[in-house]
Backbone as JSON, one array per atom type, in Angstrom:
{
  "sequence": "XXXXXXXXXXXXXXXXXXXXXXXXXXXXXXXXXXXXXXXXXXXXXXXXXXXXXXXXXXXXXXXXXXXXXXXXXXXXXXXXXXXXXXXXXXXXXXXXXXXXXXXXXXXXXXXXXXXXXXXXXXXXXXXXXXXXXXX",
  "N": [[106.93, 72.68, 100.69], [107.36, 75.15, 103.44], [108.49, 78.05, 104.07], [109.68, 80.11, 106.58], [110.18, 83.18, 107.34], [110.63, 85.23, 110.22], [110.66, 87.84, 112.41], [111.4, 91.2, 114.22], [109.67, 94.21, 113.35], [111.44, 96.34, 110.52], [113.74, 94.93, 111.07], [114.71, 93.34, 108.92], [113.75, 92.17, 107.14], [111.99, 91.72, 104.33], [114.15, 92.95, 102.54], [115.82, 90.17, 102.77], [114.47, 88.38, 101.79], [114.04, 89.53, 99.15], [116.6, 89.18, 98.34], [116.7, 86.28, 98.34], [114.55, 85.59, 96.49], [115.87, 86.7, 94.07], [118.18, 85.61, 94.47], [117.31, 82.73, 94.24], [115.92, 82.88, 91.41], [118.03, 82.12, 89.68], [118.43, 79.45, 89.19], [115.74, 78.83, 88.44], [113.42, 76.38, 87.32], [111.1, 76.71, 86.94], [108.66, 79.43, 87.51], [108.56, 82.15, 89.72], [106.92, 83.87, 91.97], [105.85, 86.95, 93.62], [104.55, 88.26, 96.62], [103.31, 91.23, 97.76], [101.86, 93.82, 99.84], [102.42, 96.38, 98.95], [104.2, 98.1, 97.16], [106.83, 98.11, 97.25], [110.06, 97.41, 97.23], [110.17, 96.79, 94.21], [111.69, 97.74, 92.33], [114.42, 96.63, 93.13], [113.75, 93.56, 92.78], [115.02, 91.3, 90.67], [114.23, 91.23, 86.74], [112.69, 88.78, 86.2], [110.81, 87.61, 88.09], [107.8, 88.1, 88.77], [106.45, 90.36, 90.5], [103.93, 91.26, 92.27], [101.35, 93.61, 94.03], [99.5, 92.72, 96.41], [97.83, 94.8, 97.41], [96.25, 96.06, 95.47], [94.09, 94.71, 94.68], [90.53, 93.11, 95.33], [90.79, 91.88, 98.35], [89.69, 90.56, 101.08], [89.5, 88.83, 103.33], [90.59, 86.29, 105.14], [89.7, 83.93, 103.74], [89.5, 84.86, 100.87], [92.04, 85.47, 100.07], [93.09, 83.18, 100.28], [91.77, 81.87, 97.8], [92.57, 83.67, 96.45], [95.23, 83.11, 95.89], [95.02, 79.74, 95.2], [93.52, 80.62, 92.36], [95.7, 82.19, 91.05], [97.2, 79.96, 90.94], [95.96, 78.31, 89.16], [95.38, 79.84, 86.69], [98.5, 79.74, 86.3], [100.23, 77.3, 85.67], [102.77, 76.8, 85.99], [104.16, 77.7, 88.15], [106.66, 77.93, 90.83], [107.37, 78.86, 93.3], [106.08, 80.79, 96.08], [106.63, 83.75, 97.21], [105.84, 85.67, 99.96], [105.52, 88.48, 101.2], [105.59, 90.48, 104.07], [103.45, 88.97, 105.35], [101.33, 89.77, 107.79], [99.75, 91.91, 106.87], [98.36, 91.16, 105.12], [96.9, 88.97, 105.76], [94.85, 88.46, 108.95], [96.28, 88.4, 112.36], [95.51, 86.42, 113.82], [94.97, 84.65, 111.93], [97.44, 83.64, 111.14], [99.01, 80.9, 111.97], [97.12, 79.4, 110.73], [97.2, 79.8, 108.43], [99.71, 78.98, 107.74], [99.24, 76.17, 108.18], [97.2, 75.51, 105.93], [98.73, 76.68, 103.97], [100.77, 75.24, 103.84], [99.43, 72.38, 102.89], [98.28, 73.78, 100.62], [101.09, 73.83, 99.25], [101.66, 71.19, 98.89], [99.79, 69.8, 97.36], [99.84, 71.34, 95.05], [102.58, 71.07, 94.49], [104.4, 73.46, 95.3], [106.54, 75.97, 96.68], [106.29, 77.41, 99.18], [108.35, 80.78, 100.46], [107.85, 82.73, 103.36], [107.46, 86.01, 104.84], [107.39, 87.27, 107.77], [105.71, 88.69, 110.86], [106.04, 86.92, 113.56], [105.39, 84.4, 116.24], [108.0, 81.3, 116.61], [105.95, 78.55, 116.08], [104.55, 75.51, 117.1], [103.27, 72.86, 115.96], [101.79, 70.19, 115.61], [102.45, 67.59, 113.26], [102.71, 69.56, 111.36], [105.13, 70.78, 109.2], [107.29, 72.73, 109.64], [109.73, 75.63, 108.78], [111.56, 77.51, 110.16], [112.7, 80.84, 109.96], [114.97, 82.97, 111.62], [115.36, 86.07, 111.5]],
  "CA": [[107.65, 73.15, 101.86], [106.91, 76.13, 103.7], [109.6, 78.52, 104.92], [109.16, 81.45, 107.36], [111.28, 84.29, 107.71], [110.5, 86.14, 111.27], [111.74, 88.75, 113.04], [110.63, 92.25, 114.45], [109.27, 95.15, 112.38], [112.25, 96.4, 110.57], [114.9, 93.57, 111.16], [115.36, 92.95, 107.27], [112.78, 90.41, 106.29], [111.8, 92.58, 102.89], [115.74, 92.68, 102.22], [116.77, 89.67, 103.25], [113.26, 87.8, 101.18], [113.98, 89.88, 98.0], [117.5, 88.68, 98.07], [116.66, 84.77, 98.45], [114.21, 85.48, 95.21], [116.72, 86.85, 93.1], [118.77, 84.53, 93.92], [116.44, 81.62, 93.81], [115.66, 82.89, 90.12], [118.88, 82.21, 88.36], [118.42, 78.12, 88.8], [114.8, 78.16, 88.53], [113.15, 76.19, 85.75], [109.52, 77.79, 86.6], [108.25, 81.21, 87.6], [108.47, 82.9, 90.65], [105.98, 84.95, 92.07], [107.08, 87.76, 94.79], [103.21, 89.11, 96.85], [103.51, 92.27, 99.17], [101.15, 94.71, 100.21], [102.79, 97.53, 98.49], [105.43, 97.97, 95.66], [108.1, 98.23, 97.24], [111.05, 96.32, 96.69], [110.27, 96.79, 92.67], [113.54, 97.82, 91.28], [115.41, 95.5, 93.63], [113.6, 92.28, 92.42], [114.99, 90.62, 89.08], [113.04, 91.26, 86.02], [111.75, 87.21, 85.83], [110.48, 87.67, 88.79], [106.4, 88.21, 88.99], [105.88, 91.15, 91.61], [102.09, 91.73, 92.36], [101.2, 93.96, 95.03], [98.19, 92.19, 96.8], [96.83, 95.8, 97.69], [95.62, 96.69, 93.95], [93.12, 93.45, 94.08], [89.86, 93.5, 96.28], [91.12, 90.85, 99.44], [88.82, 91.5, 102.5], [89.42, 88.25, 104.4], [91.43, 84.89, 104.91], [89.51, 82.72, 102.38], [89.41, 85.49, 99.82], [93.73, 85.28, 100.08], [93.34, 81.83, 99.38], [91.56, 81.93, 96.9], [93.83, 84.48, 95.06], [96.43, 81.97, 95.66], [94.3, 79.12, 94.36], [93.45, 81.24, 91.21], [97.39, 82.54, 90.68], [98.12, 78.83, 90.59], [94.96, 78.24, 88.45], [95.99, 80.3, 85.69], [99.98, 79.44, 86.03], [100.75, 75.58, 86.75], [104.18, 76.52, 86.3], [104.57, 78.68, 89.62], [107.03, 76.62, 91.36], [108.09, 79.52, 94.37], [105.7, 82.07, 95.63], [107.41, 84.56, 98.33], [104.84, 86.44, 100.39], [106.1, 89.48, 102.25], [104.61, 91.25, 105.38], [102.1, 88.62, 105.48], [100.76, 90.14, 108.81], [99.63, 93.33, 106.52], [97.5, 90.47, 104.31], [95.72, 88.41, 106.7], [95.03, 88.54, 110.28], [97.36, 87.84, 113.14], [95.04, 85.12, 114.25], [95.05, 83.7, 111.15], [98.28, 83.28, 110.8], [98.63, 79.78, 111.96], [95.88, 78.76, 109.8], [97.53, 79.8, 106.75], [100.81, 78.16, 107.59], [98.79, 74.66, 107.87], [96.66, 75.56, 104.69], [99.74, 76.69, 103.32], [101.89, 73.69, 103.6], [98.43, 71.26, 101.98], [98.71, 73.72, 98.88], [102.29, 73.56, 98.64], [101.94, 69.72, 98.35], [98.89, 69.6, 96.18], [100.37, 72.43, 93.67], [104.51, 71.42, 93.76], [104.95, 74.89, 94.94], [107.26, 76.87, 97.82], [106.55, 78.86, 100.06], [108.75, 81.8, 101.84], [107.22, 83.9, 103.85], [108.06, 87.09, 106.04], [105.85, 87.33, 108.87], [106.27, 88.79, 112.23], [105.47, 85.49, 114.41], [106.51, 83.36, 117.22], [107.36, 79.74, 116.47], [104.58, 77.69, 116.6], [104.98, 73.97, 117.4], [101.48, 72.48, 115.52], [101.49, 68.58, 115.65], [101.79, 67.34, 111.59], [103.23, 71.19, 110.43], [106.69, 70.55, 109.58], [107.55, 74.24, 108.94], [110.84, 75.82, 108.94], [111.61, 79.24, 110.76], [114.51, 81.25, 110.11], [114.92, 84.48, 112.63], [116.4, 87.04, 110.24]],
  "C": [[107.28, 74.61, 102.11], [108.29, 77.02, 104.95], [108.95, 80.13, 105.17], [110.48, 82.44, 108.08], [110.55, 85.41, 109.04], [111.76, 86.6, 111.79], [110.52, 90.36, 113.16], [110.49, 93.32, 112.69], [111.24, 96.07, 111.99], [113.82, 95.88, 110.77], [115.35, 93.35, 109.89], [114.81, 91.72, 106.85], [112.75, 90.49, 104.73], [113.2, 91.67, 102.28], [115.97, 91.04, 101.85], [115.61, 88.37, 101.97], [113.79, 88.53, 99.35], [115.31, 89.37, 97.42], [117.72, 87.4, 98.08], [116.02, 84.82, 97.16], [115.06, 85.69, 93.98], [117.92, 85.73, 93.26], [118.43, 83.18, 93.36], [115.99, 81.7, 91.76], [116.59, 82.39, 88.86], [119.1, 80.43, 88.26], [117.0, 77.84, 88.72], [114.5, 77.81, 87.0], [111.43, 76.77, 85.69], [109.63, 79.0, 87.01], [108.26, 81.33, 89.21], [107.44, 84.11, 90.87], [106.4, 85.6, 93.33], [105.32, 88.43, 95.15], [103.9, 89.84, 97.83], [102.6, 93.04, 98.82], [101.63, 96.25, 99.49], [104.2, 96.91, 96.86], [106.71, 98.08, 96.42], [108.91, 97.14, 97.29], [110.97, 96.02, 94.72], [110.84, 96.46, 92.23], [114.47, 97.17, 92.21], [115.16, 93.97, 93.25], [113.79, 91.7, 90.53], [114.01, 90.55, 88.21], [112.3, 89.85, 85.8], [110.78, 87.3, 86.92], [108.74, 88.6, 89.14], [106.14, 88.71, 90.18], [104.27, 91.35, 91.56], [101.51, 92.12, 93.88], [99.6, 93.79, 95.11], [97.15, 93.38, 97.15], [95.96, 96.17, 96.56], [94.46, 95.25, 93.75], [92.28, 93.42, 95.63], [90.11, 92.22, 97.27], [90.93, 91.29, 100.92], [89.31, 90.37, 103.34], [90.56, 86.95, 103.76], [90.73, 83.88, 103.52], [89.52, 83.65, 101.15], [91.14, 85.41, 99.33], [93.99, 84.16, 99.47], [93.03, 81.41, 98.5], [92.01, 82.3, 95.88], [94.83, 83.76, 94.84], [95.8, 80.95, 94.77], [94.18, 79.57, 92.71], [94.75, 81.89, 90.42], [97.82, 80.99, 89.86], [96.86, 77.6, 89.32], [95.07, 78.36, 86.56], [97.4, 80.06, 85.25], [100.68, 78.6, 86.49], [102.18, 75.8, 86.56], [105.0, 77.58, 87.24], [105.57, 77.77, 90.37], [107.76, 77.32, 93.21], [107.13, 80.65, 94.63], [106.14, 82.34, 97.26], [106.29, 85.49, 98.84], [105.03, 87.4, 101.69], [104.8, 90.29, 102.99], [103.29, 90.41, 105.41], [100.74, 88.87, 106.81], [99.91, 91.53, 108.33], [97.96, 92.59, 105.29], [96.59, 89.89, 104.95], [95.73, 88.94, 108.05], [96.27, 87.93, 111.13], [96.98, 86.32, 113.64], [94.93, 84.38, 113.05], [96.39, 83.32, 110.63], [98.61, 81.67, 110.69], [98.49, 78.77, 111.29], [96.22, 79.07, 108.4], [98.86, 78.98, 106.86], [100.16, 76.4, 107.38], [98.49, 74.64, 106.41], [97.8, 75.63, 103.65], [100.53, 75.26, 102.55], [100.8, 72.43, 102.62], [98.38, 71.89, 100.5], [100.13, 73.59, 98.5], [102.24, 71.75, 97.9], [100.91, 69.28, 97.41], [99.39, 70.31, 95.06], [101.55, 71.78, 93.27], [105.18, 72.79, 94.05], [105.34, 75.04, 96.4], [107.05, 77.82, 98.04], [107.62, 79.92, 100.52], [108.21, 82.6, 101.86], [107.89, 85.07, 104.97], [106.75, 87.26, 106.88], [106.55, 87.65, 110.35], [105.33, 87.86, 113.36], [106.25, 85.27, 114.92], [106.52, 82.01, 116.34], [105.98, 79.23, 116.92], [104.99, 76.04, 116.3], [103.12, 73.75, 116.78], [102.04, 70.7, 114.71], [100.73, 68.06, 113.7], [102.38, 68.38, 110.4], [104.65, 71.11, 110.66], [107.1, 72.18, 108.75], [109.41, 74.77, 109.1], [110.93, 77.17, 109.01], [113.16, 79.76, 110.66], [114.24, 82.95, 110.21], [116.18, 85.25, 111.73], [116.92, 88.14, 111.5]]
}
């Protein structure tokens, strides 16, 4: 499953994303992983909780992203939630989209959940059963 947290710049995606992980952590039976472009949100995310700021690793383009994903879930089959903030700061705008489809085929090949923060419109895409929630 693939869940999408929009809303403008500043609205409380961060917030509102770091507080679904921590909570999500205290019934999980695997690992959580938390990606953002920076550190912040650190000391607000529960120590179980696997922060890794995607800026400290060389990621020039869309298939290089997926790949890091691929390789995250490579090394740690027991990922079962990975949260991916400001994803508009990671890929392109035009690729957005195109990672929500891709998205949703590794969620169901891996076992693993998405939420994401992303500043997007709905998108209606024939087959992409996504779920948007306007923070």
């Amino acid at each position: 499953m693939v869940h999408v947290l929009t809303g403008d710049k500043g609205a409380g995606k961060t917030k509102k994303l770091i507080s679904m992980a921590n909570e999500l952590v205290q019934d999980a039976k695997g690992h959580i992983v938390y990606l953002s472009n920076s550190s912040e949100g650190m000391y607000q995310l529960n120590s179980k909780i696997r922060l890794v700021n995607i800026s400290e690793f060389p990621i020039s383009s869309y298939d290089s992203f997926i790949g890091f994903l691929y390789g995250m879930i490579s090394e740690d089959y027991d990922i079962e939630t990975i949260f991916i903030d400001n994803l508009n700061a990671i890929i392109s705008n035009d690729d957005i989209v195109r990672f929500f489809v891709d998205a949703k085929k590794f969620a169901e090949l891996n076992s693993v959940k998405f939420v994401i923060g992303a500043k997007c419109e709905q998108t209606a895409q024939e087959g992409l059963n996504i779920e948007y929630m306007a923070v």
